[in-house]
């Protein structure tokens, strides 16, 4: 009896000694660790937090507290036709409602609802009857402005002819409609993509003059001649572009292409503002700068509460707003941001286009707005890279455990001057729960 008691006591001590926050001797990767949402960042200065969380000065990314941010998600849709681009009669008001505003169907509303953890809800501010523009599409193009979507008269004619109650959208009753009041999108049955075209136009409605100083977009649906697409399919083929253009319009997010071709920039295939043909979530940088999430901030090991390297747990970002910022005072204009990107984590399959799953580690210059996805496959070969030396992220850019990994070897993260500012190691296998030692 006494022996058994001693054995139990010894076992108890052995378990108590194994610190779940560190990589065990026999472990190939972190198997435990506190949630990143519980990191104590109370000793991080408010000024530092503000610089990380708020939009970069001069950038067009709007914070949800910005007076120009359309917090209500109010969207007006105006189907238009040209003499050479007829309306698609399959695109009924019911189909528009389902594709844009329905809930739990994979609609445009669902995309932004999931990305914002329920904080941004697309709101049907109005769907107009068809506005027949009795001229050709090309007639809106001019020698000076060959792209018809860039002609302000297109938006003027569409809005002037629309069956929209502009007075009800003019929330402050000043006869000037601004981006915080409404986003106007034209629907064109041309089987193409879309465009983002801020413009100022003037219309009259019920004898009153309205100035529309808005962030207009155009969104294509399938052509009238394309009978292969029925119901929401008349829009669904183009959802990724619709998300992209609406993200310009609602949040002021910028294009991230660098080579002029989708997917050739800072975020590659990992963000809709870079590859607008890819079914993926918005990046954590957009979600944070818009103001949907304020990840905890982790300082270098010696400066933390409590200090020391530890394993941390990330559940997938598609479900939980639990990213983590790494900040080092030697690099006051920079930070790294980590999120766990998962395909299965998206309830509506809004991440099926991810090239790979795992921990995405982003570098951000909080002064200039420059950022990069740190490419895990490049870092594995060249540990001396500075953030801006990572090019378009590869198909293996996310961090995850691989068979040959030695969990004891730290991988360095460098700042833009090439100094080592953080190390990481012992990354766990891909999953909706992932861990890493930081
Ligand atoms: Zn764009």
Short mmCIF file of C-alpha atoms and ligand atoms in Angstrom, two decimals:
data_model
loop_
_atom_site.label_atom_id
_atom_site.label_comp_id
_atom_site.label_asym_id
_atom_site.label_seq_id
_atom_site.Cartn_x
_atom_site.Cartn_y
_atom_site.Cartn_z
CA UNK A 1 0.00 0.00 0.00
CA UNK A 2 2.73 2.41 0.94
CA UNK A 3 4.68 1.53 -2.25
CA UNK A 4 1.68 2.23 -4.42
CA UNK A 5 1.16 5.56 -2.70
CA UNK A 6 4.81 6.50 -3.33
CA UNK A 7 4.49 5.47 -6.98
CA UNK A 8 1.43 7.68 -7.41
CA UNK A 9 3.26 10.54 -5.71
CA UNK A 10 6.27 10.10 -8.01
CA UNK A 11 4.04 9.98 -11.08
CA UNK A 12 2.36 13.13 -9.89
CA UNK A 13 5.69 14.91 -9.53
CA UNK A 14 6.79 13.70 -12.96
CA UNK A 15 3.65 15.12 -14.58
CA UNK A 16 3.99 18.36 -12.67
CA UNK A 17 7.58 18.75 -13.92
CA UNK A 18 6.68 18.40 -17.60
CA UNK A 19 5.96 21.96 -18.63
CA UNK A 20 3.34 21.86 -21.39
CA UNK A 21 4.53 25.27 -22.56
CA UNK A 22 7.88 23.89 -23.70
CA UNK A 23 8.97 21.27 -26.20
CA UNK A 24 9.55 17.96 -24.40
CA UNK A 25 12.85 16.07 -24.79
CA UNK A 26 11.16 13.38 -26.84
CA UNK A 27 8.81 15.64 -28.75
CA UNK A 28 9.24 16.57 -32.40
CA UNK A 29 7.16 19.70 -32.00
CA UNK A 30 5.13 21.67 -29.44
CA UNK A 31 2.31 19.55 -28.07
CA UNK A 32 0.91 22.09 -25.62
CA UNK A 33 1.02 25.78 -24.87
CA UNK A 34 -1.18 28.68 -23.90
CA UNK A 35 -3.63 30.18 -26.37
CA UNK A 36 -2.27 33.32 -28.02
CA UNK A 37 -5.40 35.10 -26.81
CA UNK A 38 -4.10 34.82 -23.24
CA UNK A 39 -0.73 36.53 -23.86
CA UNK A 40 -0.20 39.28 -21.28
CA UNK A 41 0.73 42.40 -23.26
CA UNK A 42 -0.08 44.86 -20.51
CA UNK A 43 3.51 46.13 -20.55
CA UNK A 44 3.35 47.07 -24.25
CA UNK A 45 3.00 50.84 -24.59
CA UNK A 46 -0.28 52.18 -25.91
CA UNK A 47 1.55 54.14 -28.61
CA UNK A 48 3.07 50.91 -29.89
CA UNK A 49 -0.30 49.19 -29.90
CA UNK A 50 -1.92 52.07 -31.75
CA UNK A 51 0.75 52.09 -34.40
CA UNK A 52 0.28 48.38 -35.01
CA UNK A 53 -3.51 48.30 -34.92
CA UNK A 54 -4.45 51.50 -36.70
CA UNK A 55 -4.31 52.00 -40.48
CA UNK A 56 -1.01 53.22 -41.84
CA UNK A 57 -1.06 56.98 -42.22
CA UNK A 58 -1.66 57.93 -45.86
CA UNK A 59 -2.94 54.46 -46.66
CA UNK A 60 -6.47 54.10 -47.96
CA UNK A 61 -7.26 51.22 -45.61
CA UNK A 62 -10.19 52.40 -43.54
CA UNK A 63 -10.62 51.55 -39.91
CA UNK A 64 -14.13 50.70 -38.78
CA UNK A 65 -13.98 53.79 -36.57
CA UNK A 66 -13.13 56.03 -39.53
CA UNK A 67 -15.95 58.45 -40.48
CA UNK A 68 -15.77 57.16 -44.06
CA UNK A 69 -16.17 53.50 -43.07
CA UNK A 70 -19.52 52.03 -44.12
CA UNK A 71 -20.20 50.30 -40.81
CA UNK A 72 -23.67 49.28 -41.90
CA UNK A 73 -22.35 47.47 -44.97
CA UNK A 74 -25.01 49.31 -46.99
CA UNK A 75 -24.89 48.20 -50.62
CA UNK A 76 -27.00 49.43 -53.54
CA UNK A 77 -27.04 47.24 -56.65
CA UNK A 78 -28.08 48.64 -60.04
CA UNK A 79 -28.36 46.23 -62.99
CA UNK A 80 -27.69 48.08 -66.25
CA UNK A 81 -27.76 47.06 -69.91
CA UNK A 82 -26.18 48.53 -73.04
CA UNK A 83 -27.45 48.14 -76.58
CA UNK A 84 -24.59 45.71 -77.21
CA UNK A 85 -24.67 44.10 -73.73
CA UNK A 86 -28.28 43.09 -73.03
CA UNK A 87 -29.52 42.25 -69.57
CA UNK A 88 -29.46 38.62 -68.47
CA UNK A 89 -33.10 37.75 -67.74
CA UNK A 90 -31.89 34.86 -65.54
CA UNK A 91 -30.52 37.47 -63.14
CA UNK A 92 -33.77 38.22 -61.36
CA UNK A 93 -34.10 40.23 -58.16
CA UNK A 94 -34.49 36.91 -56.32
CA UNK A 95 -31.19 35.68 -57.74
CA UNK A 96 -29.49 38.94 -56.77
CA UNK A 97 -30.88 38.64 -53.23
CA UNK A 98 -29.63 35.08 -52.90
CA UNK A 99 -26.18 35.71 -54.37
CA UNK A 100 -25.48 38.83 -52.31
CA UNK A 101 -27.59 38.92 -49.18
CA UNK A 102 -28.72 35.42 -48.22
CA UNK A 103 -27.34 33.80 -45.08
CA UNK A 104 -25.61 30.43 -44.77
CA UNK A 105 -25.48 29.76 -48.53
CA UNK A 106 -21.93 30.83 -49.42
CA UNK A 107 -23.22 34.24 -50.53
CA UNK A 108 -21.21 37.46 -50.74
CA UNK A 109 -22.70 38.36 -47.36
CA UNK A 110 -21.40 35.08 -45.91
CA UNK A 111 -17.88 35.77 -47.18
CA UNK A 112 -17.56 39.08 -45.35
CA UNK A 113 -19.49 37.82 -42.33
CA UNK A 114 -17.03 34.95 -41.87
CA UNK A 115 -13.94 37.11 -42.53
CA UNK A 116 -15.07 39.63 -39.93
CA UNK A 117 -16.26 37.08 -37.33
CA UNK A 118 -19.78 38.43 -37.72
CA UNK A 119 -18.79 42.09 -37.41
CA UNK A 120 -19.47 43.14 -41.01
CA UNK A 121 -22.89 42.31 -42.37
CA UNK A 122 -23.72 43.14 -45.98
CA UNK A 123 -26.94 45.13 -45.89
CA UNK A 124 -29.42 45.41 -48.77
CA UNK A 125 -29.75 49.17 -49.04
CA UNK A 126 -31.49 48.86 -52.39
CA UNK A 127 -31.70 46.76 -55.55
CA UNK A 128 -32.84 48.76 -58.57
CA UNK A 129 -34.92 47.61 -61.47
CA UNK A 130 -32.90 47.24 -64.67
CA UNK A 131 -31.61 50.55 -66.04
CA UNK A 132 -31.41 50.27 -69.85
CA UNK A 133 -28.64 52.59 -71.05
CA UNK A 134 -29.65 53.19 -74.67
CA UNK A 135 -26.16 53.29 -76.10
CA UNK A 136 -23.26 50.92 -76.60
CA UNK A 137 -20.83 50.06 -73.88
CA UNK A 138 -18.00 51.34 -76.07
CA UNK A 139 -19.70 54.72 -76.39
CA UNK A 140 -18.79 55.37 -72.74
CA UNK A 141 -15.16 54.97 -73.69
CA UNK A 142 -13.39 58.05 -75.02
CA UNK A 143 -9.95 58.48 -76.65
CA UNK A 144 -8.75 60.04 -73.41
CA UNK A 145 -10.39 57.37 -71.25
CA UNK A 146 -10.64 54.16 -73.31
CA UNK A 147 -11.99 52.07 -70.43
CA UNK A 148 -15.78 52.60 -70.25
CA UNK A 149 -15.82 51.78 -66.51
CA UNK A 150 -13.72 54.90 -65.88
CA UNK A 151 -16.30 57.28 -67.35
CA UNK A 152 -18.15 59.08 -64.56
CA UNK A 153 -21.15 59.51 -66.89
CA UNK A 154 -21.76 55.75 -66.69
CA UNK A 155 -22.40 56.05 -62.95
CA UNK A 156 -24.39 59.24 -63.37
CA UNK A 157 -26.69 57.68 -66.01
CA UNK A 158 -27.12 54.46 -64.02
CA UNK A 159 -27.92 56.24 -60.74
CA UNK A 160 -30.18 58.80 -62.44
CA UNK A 161 -32.23 56.00 -63.97
CA UNK A 162 -32.28 53.71 -60.96
CA UNK A 163 -35.37 52.93 -58.87
CA UNK A 164 -33.53 53.75 -55.66
CA UNK A 165 -34.82 55.94 -52.84
CA UNK A 166 -31.75 58.17 -52.58
CA UNK A 167 -33.36 60.31 -49.88
CA UNK A 168 -33.51 57.36 -47.50
CA UNK A 169 -29.79 56.69 -48.06
CA UNK A 170 -28.88 60.30 -47.31
CA UNK A 171 -28.67 59.65 -43.61
CA UNK A 172 -27.56 63.13 -42.59
CA UNK A 173 -29.95 64.76 -45.07
CA UNK A 174 -27.30 66.99 -46.69
CA UNK A 175 -28.04 65.91 -50.29
CA UNK A 176 -24.49 64.60 -50.53
CA UNK A 177 -24.04 60.83 -50.47
CA UNK A 178 -20.70 59.73 -49.09
CA UNK A 179 -18.95 56.34 -48.71
CA UNK A 180 -20.02 55.98 -45.08
CA UNK A 181 -23.66 56.15 -46.26
CA UNK A 182 -23.68 53.73 -49.19
CA UNK A 183 -21.63 51.78 -51.71
CA UNK A 184 -23.11 51.68 -55.22
CA UNK A 185 -22.37 48.74 -57.52
CA UNK A 186 -23.47 48.38 -61.13
CA UNK A 187 -24.29 44.88 -62.37
CA UNK A 188 -23.29 44.33 -65.99
CA UNK A 189 -24.17 41.09 -67.83
CA UNK A 190 -20.89 40.84 -69.67
CA UNK A 191 -19.50 37.59 -68.24
CA UNK A 192 -16.36 39.35 -67.05
CA UNK A 193 -15.01 40.55 -63.72
CA UNK A 194 -15.41 44.00 -62.23
CA UNK A 195 -13.79 47.32 -61.42
CA UNK A 196 -13.44 49.84 -58.63
CA UNK A 197 -13.98 53.44 -59.77
CA UNK A 198 -14.44 56.24 -57.23
CA UNK A 199 -16.33 59.14 -58.82
CA UNK A 200 -18.33 62.27 -58.11
CA UNK A 201 -21.59 62.61 -60.02
CA UNK A 202 -24.75 64.67 -59.66
CA UNK A 203 -28.30 63.40 -60.15
CA UNK A 204 -31.81 64.64 -59.44
CA UNK A 205 -34.40 62.56 -57.64
CA UNK A 206 -37.94 63.69 -56.75
CA UNK A 207 -36.96 67.26 -57.61
CA UNK A 208 -33.92 67.26 -55.30
CA UNK A 209 -30.31 67.35 -56.44
CA UNK A 210 -27.89 64.81 -54.96
CA UNK A 211 -24.15 64.74 -55.18
CA UNK A 212 -22.88 61.19 -55.16
CA UNK A 213 -19.28 61.29 -53.94
CA UNK A 214 -18.89 57.57 -53.81
CA UNK A 215 -16.60 54.59 -54.21
CA UNK A 216 -18.45 52.96 -57.12
CA UNK A 217 -17.78 49.46 -58.35
CA UNK A 218 -18.91 47.43 -61.35
CA UNK A 219 -19.64 43.73 -60.92
CA UNK A 220 -20.22 41.36 -63.80
CA UNK A 221 -22.72 38.54 -64.00
CA UNK A 222 -22.96 35.99 -66.81
CA UNK A 223 -24.02 37.07 -70.29
CA UNK A 224 -27.59 36.77 -71.50
CA UNK A 225 -26.32 34.34 -74.14
CA UNK A 226 -24.71 32.06 -71.51
CA UNK A 227 -27.51 29.63 -70.62
CA UNK A 228 -25.07 27.32 -68.80
CA UNK A 229 -25.35 29.49 -65.69
CA UNK A 230 -28.63 29.49 -63.80
CA UNK A 231 -29.63 30.95 -60.42
CA UNK A 232 -26.73 32.07 -58.21
CA UNK A 233 -24.32 30.58 -60.76
CA UNK A 234 -24.92 33.73 -62.80
CA UNK A 235 -22.79 35.42 -60.11
CA UNK A 236 -20.95 32.59 -58.37
CA UNK A 237 -18.41 32.17 -61.20
CA UNK A 238 -17.30 35.72 -60.36
CA UNK A 239 -17.50 35.71 -56.54
CA UNK A 240 -13.77 36.16 -56.01
CA UNK A 241 -13.73 39.31 -58.12
CA UNK A 242 -16.90 40.57 -56.45
CA UNK A 243 -15.22 40.16 -53.02
CA UNK A 244 -12.14 41.95 -54.33
CA UNK A 245 -14.00 44.95 -55.76
CA UNK A 246 -16.27 45.27 -52.72
CA UNK A 247 -13.20 45.15 -50.45
CA UNK A 248 -11.82 48.13 -52.39
CA UNK A 249 -15.15 49.89 -52.04
CA UNK A 250 -16.05 49.12 -48.45
CA UNK A 251 -12.63 49.04 -46.80
CA UNK A 252 -10.33 50.99 -49.11
CA UNK A 253 -8.03 48.00 -49.43
CA UNK A 254 -5.42 48.41 -52.14
CA UNK A 255 -4.38 46.10 -54.96
CA UNK A 256 -1.34 44.08 -53.97
CA UNK A 257 -0.20 43.01 -57.43
CA UNK A 258 3.35 43.94 -58.25
CA UNK A 259 3.84 42.32 -61.65
CA UNK A 260 0.51 43.56 -63.04
CA UNK A 261 -0.83 40.01 -62.96
CA UNK A 262 -3.03 38.66 -60.18
CA UNK A 263 -1.06 36.80 -57.53
CA UNK A 264 2.33 38.37 -58.26
CA UNK A 265 2.86 40.53 -55.21
CA UNK A 266 3.19 40.85 -51.47
CA UNK A 267 0.59 38.25 -50.66
CA UNK A 268 0.53 36.05 -53.79
CA UNK A 269 -2.25 33.48 -53.63
CA UNK A 270 -2.86 34.13 -49.92
CA UNK A 271 -5.06 37.27 -50.17
CA UNK A 272 -7.92 38.30 -52.49
CA UNK A 273 -6.37 41.77 -52.96
CA UNK A 274 -3.38 40.12 -54.62
CA UNK A 275 -4.85 37.13 -56.44
CA UNK A 276 -8.45 38.17 -57.07
CA UNK A 277 -9.20 34.87 -58.82
CA UNK A 278 -8.45 32.78 -55.77
CA UNK A 279 -10.97 31.53 -53.20
CA UNK A 280 -9.20 32.57 -50.00
CA UNK A 281 -9.80 34.62 -46.89
CA UNK A 282 -8.55 38.17 -46.51
CA UNK A 283 -5.14 38.37 -44.82
CA UNK A 284 -4.76 39.03 -41.10
CA UNK A 285 -3.20 42.40 -41.98
CA UNK A 286 -6.43 43.57 -43.66
CA UNK A 287 -8.57 42.17 -40.84
CA UNK A 288 -6.44 43.91 -38.22
CA UNK A 289 -6.17 47.26 -40.02
CA UNK A 290 -9.93 47.35 -40.67
CA UNK A 291 -10.33 46.90 -36.93
CA UNK A 292 -11.99 43.47 -36.70
CA UNK A 293 -9.22 42.05 -34.50
CA UNK A 294 -6.51 43.33 -32.21
CA UNK A 295 -4.11 40.42 -31.75
CA UNK A 296 -2.08 40.30 -28.53
CA UNK A 297 1.48 41.59 -28.83
CA UNK A 298 4.41 39.38 -27.85
CA UNK A 299 7.72 41.01 -26.93
CA UNK A 300 11.15 39.31 -27.10
CA UNK A 301 11.46 36.47 -24.59
CA UNK A 302 13.33 38.50 -21.99
CA UNK A 303 10.75 41.31 -21.96
CA UNK A 304 7.61 39.22 -21.62
CA UNK A 305 5.25 38.67 -18.72
CA UNK A 306 6.38 36.06 -17.71
CA UNK A 307 9.71 35.91 -19.54
CA UNK A 308 11.05 33.01 -21.59
CA UNK A 309 10.49 31.09 -24.79
CA UNK A 310 7.29 29.09 -24.83
CA UNK A 311 4.99 27.11 -27.05
CA UNK A 312 1.84 29.00 -28.06
CA UNK A 313 -1.40 27.62 -29.43
CA UNK A 314 -3.22 29.07 -32.47
CA UNK A 315 -6.65 27.87 -33.47
CA UNK A 316 -7.60 28.59 -37.07
CA UNK A 317 -8.20 32.23 -37.96
CA UNK A 318 -11.29 31.50 -40.09
CA UNK A 319 -13.19 30.64 -36.91
CA UNK A 320 -11.35 32.45 -34.12
CA UNK A 321 -9.80 35.92 -34.08
CA UNK A 322 -6.64 34.73 -32.40
CA UNK A 323 -3.55 35.91 -34.22
CA UNK A 324 -0.35 37.13 -32.53
CA UNK A 325 1.89 40.13 -33.18
CA UNK A 326 5.66 39.93 -32.56
CA UNK A 327 7.20 43.30 -31.73
CA UNK A 328 10.84 44.14 -30.94
CA UNK A 329 11.77 47.62 -29.73
CA UNK A 330 14.93 47.54 -31.88
CA UNK A 331 12.60 47.65 -34.90
CA UNK A 332 10.02 50.25 -33.86
CA UNK A 333 8.54 50.53 -37.37
CA UNK A 334 8.10 46.80 -37.89
CA UNK A 335 6.24 43.82 -36.59
CA UNK A 336 5.45 40.23 -37.53
CA UNK A 337 1.92 38.83 -37.40
CA UNK A 338 1.10 35.11 -37.17
CA UNK A 339 -2.19 33.44 -38.08
CA UNK A 340 -3.22 29.79 -38.58
CA UNK A 341 -4.75 29.42 -42.07
CA UNK A 342 -6.91 26.34 -42.55
CA UNK A 343 -9.13 25.09 -45.36
CA UNK A 344 -11.34 22.99 -43.09
CA UNK A 345 -11.61 25.95 -40.72
CA UNK A 346 -13.82 27.86 -43.15
CA UNK A 347 -17.44 26.83 -42.67
CA UNK A 348 -18.34 27.91 -46.22
CA UNK A 349 -15.16 26.74 -47.97
CA UNK A 350 -13.86 30.27 -48.42
CA UNK A 351 -10.26 29.04 -48.20
CA UNK A 352 -10.22 26.21 -50.72
CA UNK A 353 -7.81 28.16 -52.93
CA UNK A 354 -5.06 28.27 -50.28
CA UNK A 355 -1.91 26.82 -51.89
CA UNK A 356 -1.00 25.23 -48.56
CA UNK A 357 -2.17 25.26 -44.94
CA UNK A 358 -0.23 26.20 -41.84
CA UNK A 359 0.99 29.22 -39.92
CA UNK A 360 1.20 32.35 -42.05
CA UNK A 361 3.86 34.74 -40.74
CA UNK A 362 3.52 38.24 -42.16
CA UNK A 363 6.00 41.08 -41.84
CA UNK A 364 4.62 44.62 -41.74
CA UNK A 365 6.28 48.02 -41.80
CA UNK A 366 3.84 49.98 -39.65
CA UNK A 367 5.09 53.33 -40.99
CA UNK A 368 5.10 52.75 -44.75
CA UNK A 369 2.55 49.96 -44.95
CA UNK A 370 4.98 47.69 -46.81
CA UNK A 371 4.43 44.06 -45.99
CA UNK A 372 5.41 40.55 -47.04
CA UNK A 373 4.45 37.00 -46.31
CA UNK A 374 7.58 35.36 -44.88
CA UNK A 375 8.04 32.37 -47.19
CA UNK A 376 8.76 29.27 -45.11
CA UNK A 377 10.34 27.44 -48.04
CA UNK A 378 12.74 30.31 -48.76
CA UNK A 379 13.58 30.79 -45.10
CA UNK A 380 14.44 27.10 -44.79
CA UNK A 381 17.15 27.58 -47.44
CA UNK A 382 18.36 31.08 -46.58
CA UNK A 383 18.14 32.22 -42.95
CA UNK A 384 19.77 35.57 -43.74
CA UNK A 385 16.87 37.02 -45.73
CA UNK A 386 15.40 40.40 -44.84
CA UNK A 387 11.62 40.73 -45.11
CA UNK A 388 11.59 42.71 -48.36
CA UNK A 389 13.82 40.08 -49.97
CA UNK A 390 10.97 37.60 -49.99
CA UNK A 391 9.28 37.78 -53.38
CA UNK A 392 5.84 36.56 -54.34
CA UNK A 393 4.98 33.86 -51.78
CA UNK A 394 5.51 30.33 -53.06
CA UNK A 395 3.07 27.42 -52.87
CA UNK A 396 4.86 26.30 -49.66
CA UNK A 397 5.03 29.64 -47.90
CA UNK A 398 3.26 28.62 -44.68
CA UNK A 399 4.97 27.09 -41.64
CA UNK A 400 4.22 23.51 -40.55
CA UNK A 401 5.98 20.43 -39.19
CA UNK A 402 7.75 18.24 -41.74
CA UNK A 403 9.25 14.78 -41.09
CA UNK A 404 12.88 15.87 -41.26
CA UNK A 405 12.41 18.91 -39.00
CA UNK A 406 14.64 19.11 -35.95
CA UNK A 407 12.50 20.84 -33.33
CA UNK A 408 15.60 22.04 -31.49
CA UNK A 409 16.93 24.20 -34.32
CA UNK A 410 15.67 27.79 -34.08
CA UNK A 411 14.65 29.56 -37.29
CA UNK A 412 15.52 33.27 -37.31
CA UNK A 413 13.19 36.11 -38.24
CA UNK A 414 15.16 39.20 -39.31
CA UNK A 415 14.13 42.83 -39.47
CA UNK A 416 14.64 45.10 -42.47
CA UNK A 417 18.20 45.86 -41.33
CA UNK A 418 19.02 42.17 -41.24
CA UNK A 419 19.14 41.93 -37.44
CA UNK A 420 17.81 38.82 -35.75
CA UNK A 421 14.72 39.88 -33.79
CA UNK A 422 12.80 36.64 -33.12
CA UNK A 423 13.32 32.93 -33.41
CA UNK A 424 10.76 30.22 -33.94
CA UNK A 425 10.92 26.44 -33.79
CA UNK A 426 9.03 23.24 -33.04
CA UNK A 427 6.11 24.03 -35.38
CA UNK A 428 3.33 21.46 -35.11
CA UNK A 429 1.62 19.66 -38.01
CA UNK A 430 -1.14 21.39 -39.98
CA UNK A 431 -4.52 21.52 -38.28
CA UNK A 432 -7.27 23.73 -36.95
CA UNK A 433 -5.11 23.86 -33.80
CA UNK A 434 -1.41 24.56 -34.34
CA UNK A 435 1.50 25.32 -32.03
CA UNK A 436 4.88 26.95 -32.30
CA UNK A 437 7.63 27.94 -29.88
CA UNK A 438 8.37 31.65 -29.88
ZN1 LIG B 1 -8.38 45.74 -57.58
#
